[in-house]
């Protein structure tokens, strides 16, 4: 099987890299903090000390890092030269569409195809390969890398066409909708609690009928159980970064998004309160606090 | 089988009454506008000319009318006397919890048990008996009337306990969540459209994975198809009435609900624009208008 470069073994990258190794791929792994990648060595991965050292000529590099600046620090001339003509950079990070388009242009100048393939999955879903991928970019390269997404984390792969930015827009829309749904459930459960309803029955009724979807079912249960801090699988700070990208994308295309404004305020409040290890789910505490409930 | 009094044969009441007749119940039907009930005569119903004429001693009367005032105009001394000791009033209307509690008290003084059983179903779902019922009130009466809800419209029946107001709170919460989800999908699809994404792929991705629930799937499809007016199955005016009840319930219990404030504004705008026969789904036009799109 191909040797794949893999850059970024954080909360989400690590289980994806592990899945790829277990599926038989040879991995060259780079992570800024090398110790986080170290356990993959025992599974057979080679740990390298720079992004470009993960690349092979005409091969594939997958990256999953935290933000626009981090992807730019990966997609360097050195990496693109090492990949060279026929190479593919599968960029799985959640970044803005304009950044993705610029990275694609820069890659193209080196003969490298940039594919945007952001990940819809919390770490446990990625590990179980029940996540969702949205991809955009050049057709042939998309076909080439799709098996990697499936082996790494994705149950479903949705194709948004040629413009790499479009996959990032859909990823941002998805995260915006999750955040807004967290706020909505929080307001709903708070109203139920303040009216002395059995919130467990309310949750069961809503999430097994009208709102019987993974987001409402899973996040709703965590809101009821007040799982707002402790080992966050997606931090409030990262959530704020994504909602900011949503609002920037709205600004760039003149699209007012009042619900995104609201969840941004909620996330700012979470960070202002300085809760250690807050998950972005903690935005649900806003409506509870406002109504005088103890979250 | 029992003779059942049935009051209110509007968009939602009519298919429920028809289902009950087809299930073998004898119905005495009252509707303020008698002509709307008339077609039920051919199926075997008796059409009567006052709410109390629908009642039988110790029997059951079901009602489904538009608002608090309309339920109060049904739950009269005349009706309660006609039902008398052992009688049950199954109140299926979407009204506020305080109104429900007052109606229950008044009923009790006549020996009548008031059961709150608001309907979660658009007319076509009620007709197909795939709706959901939430019930609250005295235990024995709930057991007695549950088969009627199942024969009339309900696939599932959720029990909120003894306080009749609690079923109405859950119904209001459900409608609030539907309205907020319509706004959310509208903002999401608008952002997608303004970024030149294929909105059909966006819809498919979101509503077959993260948001694979009846509300997102069905209402999302109607938003994409711009089904905002024409033969509304739930009018914008009725939607506004419900969101007002949500906000009143929030006020009475000191529960700020910023998302409910937002959807109320959207519904006011729909009514201000004077679109004939607007469905409450038309609240989705707000985000589109704001972003310069033609809904």
PDB file of N, CA and C in Angstrom, chain A residues 248-291:
ATOM      1  N   UNK A 248     -17.241  35.425   9.610  1.00  0.00           N
ATOM      2  CA  UNK A 248     -16.391  36.034   8.577  1.00  0.00           C
ATOM      3  C   UNK A 248     -16.880  35.664   7.184  1.00  0.00           C
ATOM      4  N   UNK A 249     -17.292  34.398   7.035  1.00  0.00           N
ATOM      5  CA  UNK A 249     -17.809  33.950   5.740  1.00  0.00           C
ATOM      6  C   UNK A 249     -19.127  34.658   5.433  1.00  0.00           C
ATOM      7  N   UNK A 250     -19.933  34.853   6.473  1.00  0.00           N
ATOM      8  CA  UNK A 250     -21.161  35.626   6.315  1.00  0.00           C
ATOM      9  C   UNK A 250     -20.859  37.068   5.918  1.00  0.00           C
ATOM     10  N   UNK A 251     -19.858  37.658   6.549  1.00  0.00           N
ATOM     11  CA  UNK A 251     -19.499  39.043   6.236  1.00  0.00           C
ATOM     12  C   UNK A 251     -18.985  39.160   4.802  1.00  0.00           C
ATOM     13  N   UNK A 252     -18.117  38.223   4.411  1.00  0.00           N
ATOM     14  CA  UNK A 252     -17.515  38.272   3.076  1.00  0.00           C
ATOM     15  C   UNK A 252     -18.567  38.159   1.977  1.00  0.00           C
ATOM     16  N   UNK A 253     -19.691  37.489   2.281  1.00  0.00           N
ATOM     17  CA  UNK A 253     -20.728  37.294   1.261  1.00  0.00           C
ATOM     18  C   UNK A 253     -22.004  38.065   1.597  1.00  0.00           C
ATOM     19  N   UNK A 254     -21.905  39.005   2.547  1.00  0.00           N
ATOM     20  CA  UNK A 254     -23.058  39.822   2.967  1.00  0.00           C
ATOM     21  C   UNK A 254     -24.256  38.952   3.340  1.00  0.00           C
ATOM     22  N   UNK A 255     -24.055  38.107   4.334  1.00  0.00           N
ATOM     23  CA  UNK A 255     -25.110  37.215   4.818  1.00  0.00           C
ATOM     24  C   UNK A 255     -25.285  37.387   6.328  1.00  0.00           C
ATOM     25  N   UNK A 256     -26.266  38.172   6.746  1.00  0.00           N
ATOM     26  CA  UNK A 256     -26.505  38.317   8.199  1.00  0.00           C
ATOM     27  C   UNK A 256     -26.941  36.976   8.800  1.00  0.00           C
ATOM     28  N   UNK A 257     -26.390  36.639   9.968  1.00  0.00           N
ATOM     29  CA  UNK A 257     -26.665  35.348  10.615  1.00  0.00           C
ATOM     30  C   UNK A 257     -26.930  35.558  12.102  1.00  0.00           C
ATOM     31  N   UNK A 258     -28.142  36.021  12.442  1.00  0.00           N
ATOM     32  CA  UNK A 258     -28.395  36.364  13.848  1.00  0.00           C
ATOM     33  C   UNK A 258     -28.170  35.208  14.821  1.00  0.00           C
ATOM     34  N   UNK A 259     -28.450  33.970  14.397  1.00  0.00           N
ATOM     35  CA  UNK A 259     -28.226  32.849  15.321  1.00  0.00           C
ATOM     36  C   UNK A 259     -26.733  32.640  15.567  1.00  0.00           C
ATOM     37  N   UNK A 260     -25.913  32.887  14.564  1.00  0.00           N
ATOM     38  CA  UNK A 260     -24.461  32.756  14.760  1.00  0.00           C
ATOM     39  C   UNK A 260     -23.952  33.855  15.700  1.00  0.00           C
ATOM     40  N   UNK A 261     -24.523  35.070  15.579  1.00  0.00           N
ATOM     41  CA  UNK A 261     -24.164  36.139  16.523  1.00  0.00           C
ATOM     42  C   UNK A 261     -24.447  35.702  17.955  1.00  0.00           C
ATOM     43  N   UNK A 262     -25.603  35.084  18.148  1.00  0.00           N
ATOM     44  CA  UNK A 262     -26.003  34.659  19.493  1.00  0.00           C
ATOM     45  C   UNK A 262     -25.050  33.599  20.059  1.00  0.00           C
ATOM     46  N   UNK A 263     -24.743  32.573  19.277  1.00  0.00           N
ATOM     47  CA  UNK A 263     -23.873  31.520  19.826  1.00  0.00           C
ATOM     48  C   UNK A 263     -22.446  32.032  20.017  1.00  0.00           C
ATOM     49  N   UNK A 264     -22.030  32.999  19.203  1.00  0.00           N
ATOM     50  CA  UNK A 264     -20.709  33.592  19.448  1.00  0.00           C
ATOM     51  C   UNK A 264     -20.681  34.260  20.830  1.00  0.00           C
ATOM     52  N   UNK A 265     -21.722  35.020  21.147  1.00  0.00           N
ATOM     53  CA  UNK A 265     -21.792  35.652  22.480  1.00  0.00           C
ATOM     54  C   UNK A 265     -21.739  34.608  23.590  1.00  0.00           C
ATOM     55  N   UNK A 266     -22.455  33.521  23.402  1.00  0.00           N
ATOM     56  CA  UNK A 266     -22.467  32.457  24.422  1.00  0.00           C
ATOM     57  C   UNK A 266     -21.061  31.897  24.628  1.00  0.00           C
ATOM     58  N   UNK A 267     -20.328  31.689  23.528  1.00  0.00           N
ATOM     59  CA  UNK A 267     -18.981  31.116  23.633  1.00  0.00           C
ATOM     60  C   UNK A 267     -18.020  32.112  24.280  1.00  0.00           C
ATOM     61  N   UNK A 268     -18.188  33.397  23.964  1.00  0.00           N
ATOM     62  CA  UNK A 268     -17.351  34.412  24.621  1.00  0.00           C
ATOM     63  C   UNK A 268     -17.575  34.376  26.126  1.00  0.00           C
ATOM     64  N   UNK A 269     -18.826  34.213  26.534  1.00  0.00           N
ATOM     65  CA  UNK A 269     -19.140  34.145  27.964  1.00  0.00           C
ATOM     66  C   UNK A 269     -18.484  32.932  28.616  1.00  0.00           C
ATOM     67  N   UNK A 270     -18.547  31.799  27.936  1.00  0.00           N
ATOM     68  CA  UNK A 270     -17.892  30.597  28.471  1.00  0.00           C
ATOM     69  C   UNK A 270     -16.419  30.872  28.724  1.00  0.00           C
ATOM     70  N   UNK A 271     -15.752  31.483  27.749  1.00  0.00           N
ATOM     71  CA  UNK A 271     -14.316  31.747  27.895  1.00  0.00           C
ATOM     72  C   UNK A 271     -14.072  32.811  28.966  1.00  0.00           C
ATOM     73  N   UNK A 272     -14.969  33.804  29.051  1.00  0.00           N
ATOM     74  CA  UNK A 272     -14.814  34.858  30.064  1.00  0.00           C
ATOM     75  C   UNK A 272     -14.904  34.288  31.476  1.00  0.00           C
ATOM     76  N   UNK A 273     -15.667  33.212  31.623  1.00  0.00           N
ATOM     77  CA  UNK A 273     -15.821  32.630  32.958  1.00  0.00           C
ATOM     78  C   UNK A 273     -14.630  31.767  33.351  1.00  0.00           C
ATOM     79  N   UNK A 274     -13.744  31.521  32.390  1.00  0.00           N
ATOM     80  CA  UNK A 274     -12.490  30.837  32.698  1.00  0.00           C
ATOM     81  C   UNK A 274     -12.633  29.424  33.226  1.00  0.00           C
ATOM     82  N   UNK A 275     -13.704  28.739  32.811  1.00  0.00           N
ATOM     83  CA  UNK A 275     -13.839  27.332  33.226  1.00  0.00           C
ATOM     84  C   UNK A 275     -12.714  26.510  32.592  1.00  0.00           C
ATOM     85  N   UNK A 276     -12.011  25.759  33.402  1.00  0.00           N
ATOM     86  CA  UNK A 276     -10.893  24.955  32.899  1.00  0.00           C
ATOM     87  C   UNK A 276     -11.441  23.822  32.030  1.00  0.00           C
ATOM     88  N   UNK A 277     -10.810  23.604  30.891  1.00  0.00           N
ATOM     89  CA  UNK A 277     -11.196  22.501  30.008  1.00  0.00           C
ATOM     90  C   UNK A 277     -12.677  22.520  29.624  1.00  0.00           C
ATOM     91  N   UNK A 278     -13.187  23.695  29.274  1.00  0.00           N
ATOM     92  CA  UNK A 278     -14.594  23.777  28.863  1.00  0.00           C
ATOM     93  C   UNK A 278     -14.758  23.198  27.468  1.00  0.00           C
ATOM     94  N   UNK A 279     -15.733  22.335  27.301  1.00  0.00           N
ATOM     95  CA  UNK A 279     -16.146  21.854  25.982  1.00  0.00           C
ATOM     96  C   UNK A 279     -17.033  22.939  25.357  1.00  0.00           C
ATOM     97  N   UNK A 280     -17.137  22.958  24.030  1.00  0.00           N
ATOM     98  CA  UNK A 280     -17.995  23.999  23.438  1.00  0.00           C
ATOM     99  C   UNK A 280     -19.458  23.805  23.810  1.00  0.00           C
ATOM    100  N   UNK A 281     -19.795  22.595  24.270  1.00  0.00           N
ATOM    101  CA  UNK A 281     -21.130  22.312  24.778  1.00  0.00           C
ATOM    102  C   UNK A 281     -21.497  23.255  25.929  1.00  0.00           C
ATOM    103  N   UNK A 282     -20.468  23.813  26.578  1.00  0.00           N
ATOM    104  CA  UNK A 282     -20.714  24.716  27.703  1.00  0.00           C
ATOM    105  C   UNK A 282     -21.453  25.983  27.282  1.00  0.00           C
ATOM    106  N   UNK A 283     -21.583  26.216  25.977  1.00  0.00           N
ATOM    107  CA  UNK A 283     -22.393  27.371  25.564  1.00  0.00           C
ATOM    108  C   UNK A 283     -23.823  27.199  26.047  1.00  0.00           C
ATOM    109  N   UNK A 284     -24.194  25.958  26.336  1.00  0.00           N
ATOM    110  CA  UNK A 284     -25.529  25.663  26.865  1.00  0.00           C
ATOM    111  C   UNK A 284     -25.741  26.225  28.266  1.00  0.00           C
ATOM    112  N   UNK A 285     -24.668  26.565  28.957  1.00  0.00           N
ATOM    113  CA  UNK A 285     -24.835  27.094  30.315  1.00  0.00           C
ATOM    114  C   UNK A 285     -25.395  28.518  30.291  1.00  0.00           C
ATOM    115  N   UNK A 286     -25.260  29.207  29.154  1.00  0.00           N
ATOM    116  CA  UNK A 286     -25.712  30.600  29.074  1.00  0.00           C
ATOM    117  C   UNK A 286     -27.192  30.762  29.385  1.00  0.00           C
ATOM    118  N   UNK A 287     -28.043  29.984  28.691  1.00  0.00           N
ATOM    119  CA  UNK A 287     -29.488  30.114  28.902  1.00  0.00           C
ATOM    120  C   UNK A 287     -29.868  29.721  30.327  1.00  0.00           C
ATOM    121  N   UNK A 288     -29.138  28.752  30.892  1.00  0.00           N
ATOM    122  CA  UNK A 288     -29.430  28.321  32.266  1.00  0.00           C
ATOM    123  C   UNK A 288     -29.093  29.433  33.261  1.00  0.00           C
ATOM    124  N   UNK A 289     -27.874  29.974  33.136  1.00  0.00           N
ATOM    125  CA  UNK A 289     -27.473  31.107  33.966  1.00  0.00           C
ATOM    126  C   UNK A 289     -28.480  32.254  33.865  1.00  0.00           C
ATOM    127  N   UNK A 290     -28.829  32.613  32.631  1.00  0.00           N
ATOM    128  CA  UNK A 290     -29.746  33.744  32.404  1.00  0.00           C
ATOM    129  C   UNK A 290     -31.050  33.572  33.167  1.00  0.00           C
ATOM    130  N   UNK A 291     -31.496  32.307  33.293  1.00  0.00           N
ATOM    131  CA  UNK A 291     -32.788  32.030  33.919  1.00  0.00           C
ATOM    132  C   UNK A 291     -32.647  31.721  35.411  1.00  0.00           C
TER     133      UNK A 291
END
